PDB file of C-alpha atoms in Angstrom:
ATOM      1  CA  UNK A  23     -16.691 -62.244  22.084  1.00  0.00           C
ATOM      2  CA  UNK A  24     -14.937 -63.878  25.040  1.00  0.00           C
ATOM      3  CA  UNK A  25     -11.737 -62.974  23.586  1.00  0.00           C
ATOM      4  CA  UNK A  26     -12.678 -59.184  23.221  1.00  0.00           C
ATOM      5  CA  UNK A  27     -14.014 -59.626  26.998  1.00  0.00           C
ATOM      6  CA  UNK A  28     -10.731 -61.428  28.249  1.00  0.00           C
ATOM      7  CA  UNK A  29      -8.663 -58.433  26.346  1.00  0.00           C
ATOM      8  CA  UNK A  30     -10.726 -55.555  27.950  1.00  0.00           C
ATOM      9  CA  UNK A  31     -10.512 -57.364  31.284  1.00  0.00           C
ATOM     10  CA  UNK A  32      -6.750 -57.991  31.163  1.00  0.00           C
ATOM     11  CA  UNK A  33      -5.971 -54.283  30.235  1.00  0.00           C
ATOM     12  CA  UNK A  34      -8.026 -53.000  32.660  1.00  0.00           C
ATOM     13  CA  UNK A  35      -6.355 -55.380  35.355  1.00  0.00           C
ATOM     14  CA  UNK A  36      -3.163 -54.060  34.286  1.00  0.00           C
ATOM     15  CA  UNK A  37      -4.027 -50.531  35.465  1.00  0.00           C
ATOM     16  CA  UNK A  38      -2.395 -49.278  38.703  1.00  0.00           C
ATOM     17  CA  UNK A  39      -4.220 -50.596  41.748  1.00  0.00           C
ATOM     18  CA  UNK A  40      -6.824 -47.882  43.278  1.00  0.00           C
ATOM     19  CA  UNK A  41      -9.870 -48.189  45.650  1.00  0.00           C
ATOM     20  CA  UNK A  42     -12.933 -48.885  44.303  1.00  0.00           C
ATOM     21  CA  UNK A  43     -14.409 -51.208  41.997  1.00  0.00           C
ATOM     22  CA  UNK A  44     -12.309 -53.422  39.230  1.00  0.00           C
ATOM     23  CA  UNK A  45     -12.425 -56.324  36.870  1.00  0.00           C
ATOM     24  CA  UNK A  46     -10.026 -59.125  37.349  1.00  0.00           C
ATOM     25  CA  UNK A  47      -9.393 -61.957  34.602  1.00  0.00           C
ATOM     26  CA  UNK A  48      -7.192 -64.802  35.710  1.00  0.00           C
ATOM     27  CA  UNK A  49      -6.377 -68.256  34.119  1.00  0.00           C
ATOM     28  CA  UNK A  50      -5.237 -71.130  36.058  1.00  0.00           C
ATOM     29  CA  UNK A  51      -3.861 -74.196  33.804  1.00  0.00           C
ATOM     30  CA  UNK A  52      -2.923 -77.771  35.774  1.00  0.00           C
ATOM     31  CA  UNK A  53      -0.499 -80.073  34.013  1.00  0.00           C
ATOM     32  CA  UNK A  54       0.730 -83.446  35.488  1.00  0.00           C
ATOM     33  CA  UNK A  55       4.237 -83.902  34.383  1.00  0.00           C
ATOM     34  CA  UNK A  56       3.930 -82.461  30.353  1.00  0.00           C
ATOM     35  CA  UNK A  57       0.114 -83.590  30.200  1.00  0.00           C
ATOM     36  CA  UNK A  58      -2.245 -80.822  30.244  1.00  0.00           C
ATOM     37  CA  UNK A  59      -5.133 -81.708  32.379  1.00  0.00           C
ATOM     38  CA  UNK A  60      -7.507 -78.655  33.149  1.00  0.00           C
ATOM     39  CA  UNK A  61      -7.970 -74.861  33.015  1.00  0.00           C
ATOM     40  CA  UNK A  62     -10.267 -72.598  34.894  1.00  0.00           C
ATOM     41  CA  UNK A  63     -10.534 -68.873  34.003  1.00  0.00           C
ATOM     42  CA  UNK A  64     -12.336 -66.279  36.110  1.00  0.00           C
ATOM     43  CA  UNK A  65     -13.338 -63.117  35.215  1.00  0.00           C
ATOM     44  CA  UNK A  66     -14.534 -61.013  38.475  1.00  0.00           C
ATOM     45  CA  UNK A  67     -15.747 -57.962  39.296  1.00  0.00           C
ATOM     46  CA  UNK A  68     -14.536 -56.734  42.405  1.00  0.00           C
ATOM     47  CA  UNK A  69     -14.020 -53.967  45.008  1.00  0.00           C
ATOM     48  CA  UNK A  70     -11.190 -53.280  46.890  1.00  0.00           C
ATOM     49  CA  UNK A  71     -10.453 -50.374  49.702  1.00  0.00           C
ATOM     50  CA  UNK A  72      -8.558 -49.862  52.828  1.00  0.00           C
ATOM     51  CA  UNK A  73      -9.063 -49.082  56.481  1.00  0.00           C
ATOM     52  CA  UNK A  74      -6.069 -47.578  57.760  1.00  0.00           C
ATOM     53  CA  UNK A  75      -3.170 -50.133  57.275  1.00  0.00           C
ATOM     54  CA  UNK A  76      -5.589 -52.833  56.414  1.00  0.00           C
ATOM     55  CA  UNK A  77      -6.388 -53.463  52.531  1.00  0.00           C
ATOM     56  CA  UNK A  78      -9.212 -55.760  51.577  1.00  0.00           C
ATOM     57  CA  UNK A  79     -11.038 -56.891  48.432  1.00  0.00           C
ATOM     58  CA  UNK A  80     -13.965 -58.862  47.439  1.00  0.00           C
ATOM     59  CA  UNK A  81     -14.772 -60.304  44.003  1.00  0.00           C
ATOM     60  CA  UNK A  82     -16.843 -62.675  42.259  1.00  0.00           C
ATOM     61  CA  UNK A  83     -18.166 -63.639  38.545  1.00  0.00           C
ATOM     62  CA  UNK A  84     -18.138 -66.708  36.410  1.00  0.00           C
ATOM     63  CA  UNK A  85     -15.383 -69.434  36.359  1.00  0.00           C
ATOM     64  CA  UNK A  86     -14.904 -71.218  32.823  1.00  0.00           C
ATOM     65  CA  UNK A  87     -13.395 -74.722  33.223  1.00  0.00           C
ATOM     66  CA  UNK A  88     -12.078 -76.731  30.490  1.00  0.00           C
ATOM     67  CA  UNK A  89     -10.662 -80.393  31.417  1.00  0.00           C
ATOM     68  CA  UNK A  90      -8.733 -82.473  29.172  1.00  0.00           C
ATOM     69  CA  UNK A  91     -11.165 -84.810  27.151  1.00  0.00           C
ATOM     70  CA  UNK A  92     -14.346 -83.444  29.026  1.00  0.00           C
ATOM     71  CA  UNK A  93     -16.949 -80.855  27.961  1.00  0.00           C
ATOM     72  CA  UNK A  94     -16.387 -77.547  29.589  1.00  0.00           C
ATOM     73  CA  UNK A  95     -18.563 -75.980  32.263  1.00  0.00           C
ATOM     74  CA  UNK A  96     -19.534 -72.669  33.685  1.00  0.00           C
ATOM     75  CA  UNK A  97     -19.723 -71.875  37.420  1.00  0.00           C
ATOM     76  CA  UNK A  98     -19.485 -69.211  40.034  1.00  0.00           C
ATOM     77  CA  UNK A  99     -16.333 -68.421  41.980  1.00  0.00           C
ATOM     78  CA  UNK A 100     -15.230 -65.784  44.264  1.00  0.00           C
ATOM     79  CA  UNK A 101     -12.595 -64.337  46.565  1.00  0.00           C
ATOM     80  CA  UNK A 102     -12.496 -62.325  49.999  1.00  0.00           C
ATOM     81  CA  UNK A 103      -8.953 -61.198  51.162  1.00  0.00           C
ATOM     82  CA  UNK A 104      -7.284 -58.918  52.969  1.00  0.00           C
ATOM     83  CA  UNK A 105      -3.675 -57.467  53.917  1.00  0.00           C
ATOM     84  CA  UNK A 106      -1.865 -55.507  56.606  1.00  0.00           C
ATOM     85  CA  UNK A 107       1.397 -54.053  56.945  1.00  0.00           C
ATOM     86  CA  UNK A 108       3.017 -55.633  60.154  1.00  0.00           C
ATOM     87  CA  UNK A 109       6.058 -53.137  59.588  1.00  0.00           C
ATOM     88  CA  UNK A 110       7.330 -51.026  57.094  1.00  0.00           C
ATOM     89  CA  UNK A 111       9.248 -54.087  55.409  1.00  0.00           C
ATOM     90  CA  UNK A 112       6.921 -57.170  56.392  1.00  0.00           C
ATOM     91  CA  UNK A 113       3.176 -57.399  55.007  1.00  0.00           C
ATOM     92  CA  UNK A 114       0.850 -60.200  56.026  1.00  0.00           C
ATOM     93  CA  UNK A 115      -2.069 -61.534  53.708  1.00  0.00           C
ATOM     94  CA  UNK A 116      -4.633 -63.822  53.381  1.00  0.00           C
ATOM     95  CA  UNK A 117      -7.619 -64.924  50.942  1.00  0.00           C
ATOM     96  CA  UNK A 118     -10.465 -67.368  51.146  1.00  0.00           C
ATOM     97  CA  UNK A 119     -11.915 -68.814  47.606  1.00  0.00           C
ATOM     98  CA  UNK A 120     -14.898 -70.728  46.549  1.00  0.00           C
ATOM     99  CA  UNK A 121     -16.146 -72.380  43.334  1.00  0.00           C
ATOM    100  CA  UNK A 122     -19.356 -73.980  42.756  1.00  0.00           C
ATOM    101  CA  UNK A 123     -19.807 -76.882  40.712  1.00  0.00           C
ATOM    102  CA  UNK A 124     -23.369 -78.281  39.555  1.00  0.00           C
ATOM    103  CA  UNK A 125     -22.062 -81.953  39.303  1.00  0.00           C
ATOM    104  CA  UNK A 126     -19.926 -82.415  42.554  1.00  0.00           C
ATOM    105  CA  UNK A 127     -19.046 -80.658  45.634  1.00  0.00           C
ATOM    106  CA  UNK A 128     -18.327 -76.885  45.860  1.00  0.00           C
ATOM    107  CA  UNK A 129     -14.811 -76.396  46.218  1.00  0.00           C
ATOM    108  CA  UNK A 130     -13.230 -73.859  48.661  1.00  0.00           C
ATOM    109  CA  UNK A 131      -9.447 -72.730  49.284  1.00  0.00           C
ATOM    110  CA  UNK A 132      -7.267 -70.638  51.516  1.00  0.00           C
ATOM    111  CA  UNK A 133      -4.484 -68.785  51.218  1.00  0.00           C
ATOM    112  CA  UNK A 134      -2.218 -66.966  54.083  1.00  0.00           C
ATOM    113  CA  UNK A 135       1.458 -65.596  53.440  1.00  0.00           C
ATOM    114  CA  UNK A 136       3.915 -62.981  54.375  1.00  0.00           C
ATOM    115  CA  UNK A 137       6.063 -60.799  52.345  1.00  0.00           C
ATOM    116  CA  UNK A 138       9.433 -59.105  53.440  1.00  0.00           C
ATOM    117  CA  UNK A 139      10.741 -56.499  51.332  1.00  0.00           C
ATOM    118  CA  UNK A 140      14.794 -55.818  51.486  1.00  0.00           C
TER     119      UNK A 140
END
């Protein structure tokens, strides 16, 4: 069942972006040297849109975590982000994310960046 959901989410996520509701599946693995340490797979439902030159999105859903040698866990994660075209060639973006954890402190993250196209 999980494989079917992942395949469906991946096919939906690969369609061209447009305003409205979407599904986003993302898997992030961590390694130290050549040693696998953990993987977190998020399956989020989100909404995206724009107001003038400002684009935004909000998404959330289950986060499946599997650490090397430890039983996996299911938590909740989410992201809120936006972007703005500063000029025809320069875009600015940012994101705030979180992940709950039943046995430890919740995790939070931020991302900020710029993309210049030649």
